Coordinates of C-alpha atoms and ligand atoms in Angstrom, one line a residue:
X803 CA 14.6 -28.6 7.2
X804 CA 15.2 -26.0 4.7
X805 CA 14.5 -22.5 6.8
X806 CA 12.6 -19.8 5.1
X807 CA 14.7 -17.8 6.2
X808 CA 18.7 -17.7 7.5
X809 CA 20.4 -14.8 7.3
X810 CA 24.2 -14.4 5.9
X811 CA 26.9 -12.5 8.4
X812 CA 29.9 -12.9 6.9
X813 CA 31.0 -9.4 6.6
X814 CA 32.8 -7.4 9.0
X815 CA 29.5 -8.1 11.4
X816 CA 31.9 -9.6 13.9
X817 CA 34.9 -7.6 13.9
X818 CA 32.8 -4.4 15.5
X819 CA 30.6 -6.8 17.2
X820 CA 33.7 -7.3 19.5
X821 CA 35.1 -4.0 19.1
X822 CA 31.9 -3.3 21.1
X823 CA 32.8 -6.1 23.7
X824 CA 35.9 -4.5 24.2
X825 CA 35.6 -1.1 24.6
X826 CA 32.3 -1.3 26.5
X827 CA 29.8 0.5 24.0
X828 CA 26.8 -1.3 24.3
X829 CA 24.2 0.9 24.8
X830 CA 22.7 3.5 22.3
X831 CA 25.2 6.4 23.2
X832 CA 27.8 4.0 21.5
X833 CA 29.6 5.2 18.2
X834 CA 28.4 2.8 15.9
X835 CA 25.0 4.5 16.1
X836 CA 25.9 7.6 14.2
X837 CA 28.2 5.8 11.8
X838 CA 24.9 3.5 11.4
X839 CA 22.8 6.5 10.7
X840 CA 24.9 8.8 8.9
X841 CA 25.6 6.1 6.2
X842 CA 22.6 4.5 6.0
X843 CA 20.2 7.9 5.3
X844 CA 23.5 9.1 2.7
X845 CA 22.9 5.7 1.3
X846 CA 18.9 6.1 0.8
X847 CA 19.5 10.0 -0.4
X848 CA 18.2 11.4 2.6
X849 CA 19.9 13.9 5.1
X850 CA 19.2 12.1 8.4
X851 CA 18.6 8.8 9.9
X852 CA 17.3 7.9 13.1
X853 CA 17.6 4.5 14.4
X854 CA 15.1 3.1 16.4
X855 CA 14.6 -0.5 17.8
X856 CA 12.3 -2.3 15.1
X857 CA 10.5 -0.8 11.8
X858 CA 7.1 -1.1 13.7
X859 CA 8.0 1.7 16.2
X860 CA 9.7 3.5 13.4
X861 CA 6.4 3.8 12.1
X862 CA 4.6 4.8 15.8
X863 CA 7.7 6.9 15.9
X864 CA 6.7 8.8 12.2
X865 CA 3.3 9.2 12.4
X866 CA 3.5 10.5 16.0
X867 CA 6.4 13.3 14.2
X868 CA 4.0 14.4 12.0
X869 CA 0.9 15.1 13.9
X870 CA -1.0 12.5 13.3
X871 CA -3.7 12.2 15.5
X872 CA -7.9 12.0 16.2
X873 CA -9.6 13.5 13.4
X874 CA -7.0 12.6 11.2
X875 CA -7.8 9.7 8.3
X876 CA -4.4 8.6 6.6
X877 CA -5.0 5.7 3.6
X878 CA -2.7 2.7 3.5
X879 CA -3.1 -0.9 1.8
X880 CA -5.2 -3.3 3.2
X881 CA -2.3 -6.1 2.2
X882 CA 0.3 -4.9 4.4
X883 CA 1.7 -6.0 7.8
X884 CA -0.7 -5.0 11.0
X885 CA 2.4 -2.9 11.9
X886 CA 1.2 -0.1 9.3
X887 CA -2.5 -0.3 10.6
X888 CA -1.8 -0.5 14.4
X889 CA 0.3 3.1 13.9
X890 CA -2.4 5.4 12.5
X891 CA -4.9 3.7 14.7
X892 CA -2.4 4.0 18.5
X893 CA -2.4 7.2 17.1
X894 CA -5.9 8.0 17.8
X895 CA -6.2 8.2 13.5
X896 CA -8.7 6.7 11.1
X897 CA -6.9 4.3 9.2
X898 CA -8.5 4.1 5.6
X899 CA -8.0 1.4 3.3
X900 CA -7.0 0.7 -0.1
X901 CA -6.8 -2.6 -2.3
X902 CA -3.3 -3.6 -4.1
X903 CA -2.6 -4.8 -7.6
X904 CA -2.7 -8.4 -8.4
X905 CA 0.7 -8.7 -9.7
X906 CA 2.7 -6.4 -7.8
X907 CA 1.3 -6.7 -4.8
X908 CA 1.4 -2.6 -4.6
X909 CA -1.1 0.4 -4.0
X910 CA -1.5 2.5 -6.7
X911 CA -3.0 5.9 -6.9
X912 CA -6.4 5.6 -8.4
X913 CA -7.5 4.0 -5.2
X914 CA -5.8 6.6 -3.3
X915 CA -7.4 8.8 -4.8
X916 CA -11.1 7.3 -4.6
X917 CA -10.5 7.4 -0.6
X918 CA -9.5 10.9 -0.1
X919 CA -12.1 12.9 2.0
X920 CA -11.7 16.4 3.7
X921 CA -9.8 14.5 6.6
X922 CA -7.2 12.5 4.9
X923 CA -3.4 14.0 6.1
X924 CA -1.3 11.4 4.8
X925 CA -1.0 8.3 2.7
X926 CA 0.9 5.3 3.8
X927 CA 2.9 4.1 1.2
X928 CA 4.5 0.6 1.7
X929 CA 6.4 -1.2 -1.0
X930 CA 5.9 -5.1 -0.6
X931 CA 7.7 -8.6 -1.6
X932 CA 10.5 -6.7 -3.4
X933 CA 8.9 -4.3 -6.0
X934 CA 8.4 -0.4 -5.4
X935 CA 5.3 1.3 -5.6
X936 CA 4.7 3.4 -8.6
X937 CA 5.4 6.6 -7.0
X938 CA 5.1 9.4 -9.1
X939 CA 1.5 9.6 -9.5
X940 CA 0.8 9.1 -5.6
X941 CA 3.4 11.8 -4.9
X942 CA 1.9 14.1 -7.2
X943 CA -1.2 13.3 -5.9
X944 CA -0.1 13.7 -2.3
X945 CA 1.4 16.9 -3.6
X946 CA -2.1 18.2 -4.9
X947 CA -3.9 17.3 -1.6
X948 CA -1.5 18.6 0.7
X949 CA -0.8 14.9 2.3
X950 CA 1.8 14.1 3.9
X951 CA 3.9 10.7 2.6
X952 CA 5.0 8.2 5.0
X953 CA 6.9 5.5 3.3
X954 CA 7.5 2.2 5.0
X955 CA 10.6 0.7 2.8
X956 CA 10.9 -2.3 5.3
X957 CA 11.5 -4.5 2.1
X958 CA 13.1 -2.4 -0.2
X959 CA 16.7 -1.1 1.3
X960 CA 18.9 -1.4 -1.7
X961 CA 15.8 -0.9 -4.1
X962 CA 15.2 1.8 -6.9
X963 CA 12.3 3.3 -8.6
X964 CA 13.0 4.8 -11.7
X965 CA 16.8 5.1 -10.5
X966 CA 15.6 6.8 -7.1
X967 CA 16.2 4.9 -3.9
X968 CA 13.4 3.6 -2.1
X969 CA 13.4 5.2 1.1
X970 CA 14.1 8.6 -0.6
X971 CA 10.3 9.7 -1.3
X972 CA 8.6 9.9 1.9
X973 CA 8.0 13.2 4.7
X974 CA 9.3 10.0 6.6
X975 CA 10.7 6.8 5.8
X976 CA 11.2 4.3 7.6
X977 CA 13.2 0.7 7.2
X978 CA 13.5 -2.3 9.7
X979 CA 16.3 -4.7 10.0
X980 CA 14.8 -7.8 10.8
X981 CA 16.6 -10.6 10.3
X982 CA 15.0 -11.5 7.5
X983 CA 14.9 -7.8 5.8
X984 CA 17.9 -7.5 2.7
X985 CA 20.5 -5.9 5.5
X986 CA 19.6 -7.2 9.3
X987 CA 20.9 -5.9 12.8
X988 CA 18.4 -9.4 14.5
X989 CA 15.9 -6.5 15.7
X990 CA 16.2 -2.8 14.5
X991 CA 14.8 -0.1 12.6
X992 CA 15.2 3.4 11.2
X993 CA 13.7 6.5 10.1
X994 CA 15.5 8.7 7.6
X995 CA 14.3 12.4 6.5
X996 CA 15.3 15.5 4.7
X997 CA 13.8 18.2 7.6
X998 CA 16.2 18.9 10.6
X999 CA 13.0 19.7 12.8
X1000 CA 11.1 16.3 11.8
X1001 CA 14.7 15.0 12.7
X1002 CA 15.0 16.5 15.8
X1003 CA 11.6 15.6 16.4
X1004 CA 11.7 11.8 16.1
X1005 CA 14.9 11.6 18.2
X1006 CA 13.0 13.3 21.0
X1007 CA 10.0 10.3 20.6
X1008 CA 12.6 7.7 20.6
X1009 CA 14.4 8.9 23.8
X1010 CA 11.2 9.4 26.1
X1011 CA 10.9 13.6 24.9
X1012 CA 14.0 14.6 27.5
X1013 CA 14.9 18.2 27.4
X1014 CA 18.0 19.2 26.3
X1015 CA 17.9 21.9 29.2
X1016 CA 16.3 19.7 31.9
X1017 CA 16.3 16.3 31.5
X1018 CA 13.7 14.7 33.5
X1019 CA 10.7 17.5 33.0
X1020 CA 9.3 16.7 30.3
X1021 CA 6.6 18.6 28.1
X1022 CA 5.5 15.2 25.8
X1023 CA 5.4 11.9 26.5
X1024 CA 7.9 9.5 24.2
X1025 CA 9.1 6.1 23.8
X1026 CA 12.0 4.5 24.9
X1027 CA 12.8 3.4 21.0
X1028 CA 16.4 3.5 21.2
X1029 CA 18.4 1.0 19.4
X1030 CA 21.6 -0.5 20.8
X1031 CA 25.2 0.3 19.6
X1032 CA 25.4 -3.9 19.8
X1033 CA 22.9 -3.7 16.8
X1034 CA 24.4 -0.6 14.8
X1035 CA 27.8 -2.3 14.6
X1036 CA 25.7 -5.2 12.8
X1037 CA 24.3 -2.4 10.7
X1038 CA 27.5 -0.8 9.8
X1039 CA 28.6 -3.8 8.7
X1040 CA 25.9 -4.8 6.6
X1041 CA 25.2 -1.7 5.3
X1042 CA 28.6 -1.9 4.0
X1043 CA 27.9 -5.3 2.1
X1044 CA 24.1 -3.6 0.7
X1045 CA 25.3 -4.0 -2.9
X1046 CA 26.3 -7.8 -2.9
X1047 CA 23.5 -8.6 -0.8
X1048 CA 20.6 -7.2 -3.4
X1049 CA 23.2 -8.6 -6.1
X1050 CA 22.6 -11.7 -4.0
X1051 CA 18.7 -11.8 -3.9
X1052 CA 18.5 -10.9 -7.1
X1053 CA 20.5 -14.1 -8.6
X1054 CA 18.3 -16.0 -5.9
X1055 CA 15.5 -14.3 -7.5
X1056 CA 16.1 -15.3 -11.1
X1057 CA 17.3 -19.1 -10.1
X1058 CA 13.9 -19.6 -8.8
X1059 CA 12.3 -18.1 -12.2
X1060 CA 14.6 -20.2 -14.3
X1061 CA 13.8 -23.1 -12.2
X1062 CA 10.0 -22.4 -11.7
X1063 CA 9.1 -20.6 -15.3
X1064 CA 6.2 -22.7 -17.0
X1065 CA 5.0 -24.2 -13.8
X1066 CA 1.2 -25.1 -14.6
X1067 CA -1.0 -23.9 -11.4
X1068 CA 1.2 -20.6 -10.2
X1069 CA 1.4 -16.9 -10.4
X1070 CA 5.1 -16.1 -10.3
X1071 CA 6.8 -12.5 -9.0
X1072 CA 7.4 -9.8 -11.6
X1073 CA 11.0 -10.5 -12.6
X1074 CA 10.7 -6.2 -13.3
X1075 CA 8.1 -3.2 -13.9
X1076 CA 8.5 -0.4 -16.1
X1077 CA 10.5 1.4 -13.3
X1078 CA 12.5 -1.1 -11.4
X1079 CA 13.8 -4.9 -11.7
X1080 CA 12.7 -6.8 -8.7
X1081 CA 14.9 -7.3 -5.6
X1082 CA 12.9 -10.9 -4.4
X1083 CA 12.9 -9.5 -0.7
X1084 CA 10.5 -13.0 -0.7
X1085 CA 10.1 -15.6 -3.3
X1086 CA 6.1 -14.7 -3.5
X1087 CA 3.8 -17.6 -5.2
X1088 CA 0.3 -17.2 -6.0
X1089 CA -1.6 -20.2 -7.0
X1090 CA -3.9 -20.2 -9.4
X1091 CA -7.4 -21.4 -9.3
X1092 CA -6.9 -24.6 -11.2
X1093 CA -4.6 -25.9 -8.2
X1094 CA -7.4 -27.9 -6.3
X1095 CA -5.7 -26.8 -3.1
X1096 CA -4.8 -23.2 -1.4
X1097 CA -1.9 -22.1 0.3
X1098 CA -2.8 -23.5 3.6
X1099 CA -1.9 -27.2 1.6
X1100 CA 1.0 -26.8 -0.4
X1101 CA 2.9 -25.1 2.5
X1102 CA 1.6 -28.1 4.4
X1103 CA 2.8 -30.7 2.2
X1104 CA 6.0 -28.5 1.6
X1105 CA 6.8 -28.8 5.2
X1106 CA 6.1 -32.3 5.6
X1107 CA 8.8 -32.7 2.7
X1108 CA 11.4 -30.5 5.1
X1109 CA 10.5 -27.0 3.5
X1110 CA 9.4 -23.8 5.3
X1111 CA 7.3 -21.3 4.3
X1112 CA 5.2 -18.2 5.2
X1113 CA 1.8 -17.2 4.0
X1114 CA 1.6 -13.9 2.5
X1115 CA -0.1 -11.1 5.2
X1116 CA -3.8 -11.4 5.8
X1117 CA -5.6 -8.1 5.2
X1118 CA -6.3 -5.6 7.6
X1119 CA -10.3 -5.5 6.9
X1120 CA -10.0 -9.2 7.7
X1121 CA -8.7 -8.9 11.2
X1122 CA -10.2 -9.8 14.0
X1123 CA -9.1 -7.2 16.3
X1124 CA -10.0 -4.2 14.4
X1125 CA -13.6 -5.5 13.7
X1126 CA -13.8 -5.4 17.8
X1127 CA -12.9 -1.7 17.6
X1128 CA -15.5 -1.3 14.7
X1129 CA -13.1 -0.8 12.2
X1130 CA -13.5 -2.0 8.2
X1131 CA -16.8 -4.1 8.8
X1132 CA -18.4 -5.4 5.7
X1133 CA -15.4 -3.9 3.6
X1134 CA -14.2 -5.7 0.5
X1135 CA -10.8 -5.8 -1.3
X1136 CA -10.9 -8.6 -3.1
X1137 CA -7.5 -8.6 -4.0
X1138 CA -6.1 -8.8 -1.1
X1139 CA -8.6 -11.4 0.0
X1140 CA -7.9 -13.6 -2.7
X1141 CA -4.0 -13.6 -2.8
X1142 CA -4.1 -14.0 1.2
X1143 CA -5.5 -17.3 0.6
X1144 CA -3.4 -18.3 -2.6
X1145 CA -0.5 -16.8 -1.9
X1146 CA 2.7 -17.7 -0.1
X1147 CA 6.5 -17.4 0.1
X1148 CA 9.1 -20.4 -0.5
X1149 CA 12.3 -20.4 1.1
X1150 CA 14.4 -16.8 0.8
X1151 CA 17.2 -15.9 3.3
X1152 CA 20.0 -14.9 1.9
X1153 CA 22.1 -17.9 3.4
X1154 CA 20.1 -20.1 1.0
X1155 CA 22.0 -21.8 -1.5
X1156 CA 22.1 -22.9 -5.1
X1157 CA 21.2 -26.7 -4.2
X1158 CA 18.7 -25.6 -1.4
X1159 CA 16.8 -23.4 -4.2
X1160 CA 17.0 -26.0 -6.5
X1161 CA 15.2 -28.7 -3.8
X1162 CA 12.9 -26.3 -3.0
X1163 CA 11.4 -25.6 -6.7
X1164 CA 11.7 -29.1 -7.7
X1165 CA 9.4 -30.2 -4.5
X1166 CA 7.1 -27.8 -5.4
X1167 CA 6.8 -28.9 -9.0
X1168 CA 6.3 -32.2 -7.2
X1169 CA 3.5 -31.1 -5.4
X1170 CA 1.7 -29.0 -7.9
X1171 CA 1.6 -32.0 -10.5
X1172 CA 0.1 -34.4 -7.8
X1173 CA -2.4 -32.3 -6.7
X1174 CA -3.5 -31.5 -10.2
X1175 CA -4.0 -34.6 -11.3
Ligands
PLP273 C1 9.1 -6.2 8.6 C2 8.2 -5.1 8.2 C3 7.8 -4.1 9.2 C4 8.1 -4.2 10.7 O1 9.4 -4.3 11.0 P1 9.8 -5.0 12.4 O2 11.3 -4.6 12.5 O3 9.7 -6.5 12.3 O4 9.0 -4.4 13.5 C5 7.0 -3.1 8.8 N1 6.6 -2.9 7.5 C6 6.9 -3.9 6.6 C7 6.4 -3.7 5.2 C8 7.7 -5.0 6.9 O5 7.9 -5.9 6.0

């Protein structure tokens, strides 16, 4: 079985792995911690980090920081994991939703814009499946409304727009390091920022709101989001290796085009846009309506033929468990609708190799000429 996804550890991963063994440092008072966050916000532009456990809490974690809360209507993309939803609504928030682009897979601004109301405080920007969002119109337009900008850059660490590093654009931003993200710790996540209050702020969410002066009375009620020093020596490691690993995907990236390009029946990934070349967190495929079958078949008859997959997210106004809290029902975004059901990812870890990528696109070639015959 070719895995979709196997991440590569060959770095100094572990060397500090065991320098964590031996000197006891497990927990998140360990050193690796602040080396993990010092480098990684210097590395996005910003002026702190704060690590947190996953990129799902990192989110919890940012819209709690910036007063998110009922009342409160923050606009997001439909096609996005539940992770960005769930957030605003824990939060007590409105979550309001906008459609993406066919090709990118992004929000843009005009449908920002179309949602804003009286209530809207922020806008949720997440970058998906490699390529950034077109920021500058959505900043400027956050700018004009007085929103605040959370940026989710779970699939972008190493990414650019227009020269800029992803990460670098939000009140907020906020990464995770799932094994399967461009650098991984196995479970982890962080939030970088510019503001030494917002800063201060999320490390007192993440470590249950103690006081500095007296511990256990506490004014707020936090998480326990702390991430381990076990996982920021994996950090430090990778983030050392950030370069060579979006080298990495990118090569992947562009052996898959070669390989695929001309493909009857399939919508391939942006190789660039105007403002960045892509990174191929995934190796997205759309089919195309001339393939007699959706996305729910080929990744069948991938897998019977020893290849995983993953379909792409399903949207938020589809789900079942925000219909049952009266959320998004009758709402359309066809979009996202349409390239939930036609779209899905092949294999993409960065252990893959050279003959795995080659299998992999010459099975789906395979497939796609049998099924359109
Ligand atoms: C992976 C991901 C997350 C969640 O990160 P976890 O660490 O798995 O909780 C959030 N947003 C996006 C866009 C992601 O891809």
């Amino acid at each position: 079985m070719i895995p979709v996804n196997e991440p590569l550890l060959q770095g100094n991963e572990r060397k500090y792995l065991l320098q964590c063994l031996d000197t006891g440092w497990i927990s998140s008072e360990g050193p690796f911690i602040r080396q993990f966050e010092e480098g990684f916000a210097a590395r996005m532009g910003r002026a702190h980090g704060v690590a947190v456990s996953n990129g799902s809490v990192a989110l919890d974690a940012a819209v709690a920081a910036l007063g998110i809360g009922p009342g409160d209507e923050v606009i997001l993309p439909s096609f996005t994991i539940i992770s960005c939803a769930a957030a605003v609504v824990r939060a007590g928030a409105t979550p309001v939703l906008v459609d993406c682009d066919p090709h990118t897979f992004n929000m843009g601004a005009d449908a920002v814009a179309a949602r804003i109301t009286g209530r809207t405080k922020a806008v949720m920007v997440v970058h998906l499946y490699g390529l950034p969002v077109d920021m500058d119109p959505l900043m400027d337009l956050a700018a004009r409304h007085g929103l605040k900008v959370i940026e989710d850059a779970a699939e972008v660490h190493g990414q650019t727009y227009k020269g800029r590093p992803c990460g670098s654009f939000g009140d907020i931003s906020t990464f995770s390091f799932y094994a399967n993200k461009n650098i991984t710790t196995g479970e982890g996540g962080m939030m970088v920022m510019d503001d030494p209050a917002l800063a201060r702020r999320c490390q007192s969410l993440r470590n249950l709101c103690f006081k500095p002066e007296q511990r256990f009375i506490h004014d707020e009620l936090g998480w326990n989001l702390r991430m381990t020093n076990l996982q920021a020596a994996l950090g430090v490691a990778q983030l050392e290796q950030l370069d060579a690993l979006v080298a990495r995907r990118r090569r992947m990236g562009r052996r898959y085009d070669a390989l695929l390009a001309g493909t009857p029946g399939i919508q391939m990934p942006l190789a660039h846009t105007d403002t960045a070349e892509n990174v191929y967190w995934v190796y997205p495929l759309v089919l195309e309506d001339s393939v007699p079958l959706d996305a729910k078949g080929v990744m069948k008859a991938l897998g019977e033929r020893g290849i995983g997959t993953r379909p792409f997210f399903w949207p938020m106004h589809e789900q079942p468990v925000f219909h049952k809290m009266g959320l998004f029902q009758g709402e359309r975004h066809p979009v996202a609708e349409r390239i939930a059901r036609r779209g899905f990812y092949l294999p993409s870890g960065l252990a893959l190799t050279d003959a795995q990528i080659d299998t992999c696109a010459a099975t789906l070639k395979e497939i796609l000429h049998d099924a359109c015959r």
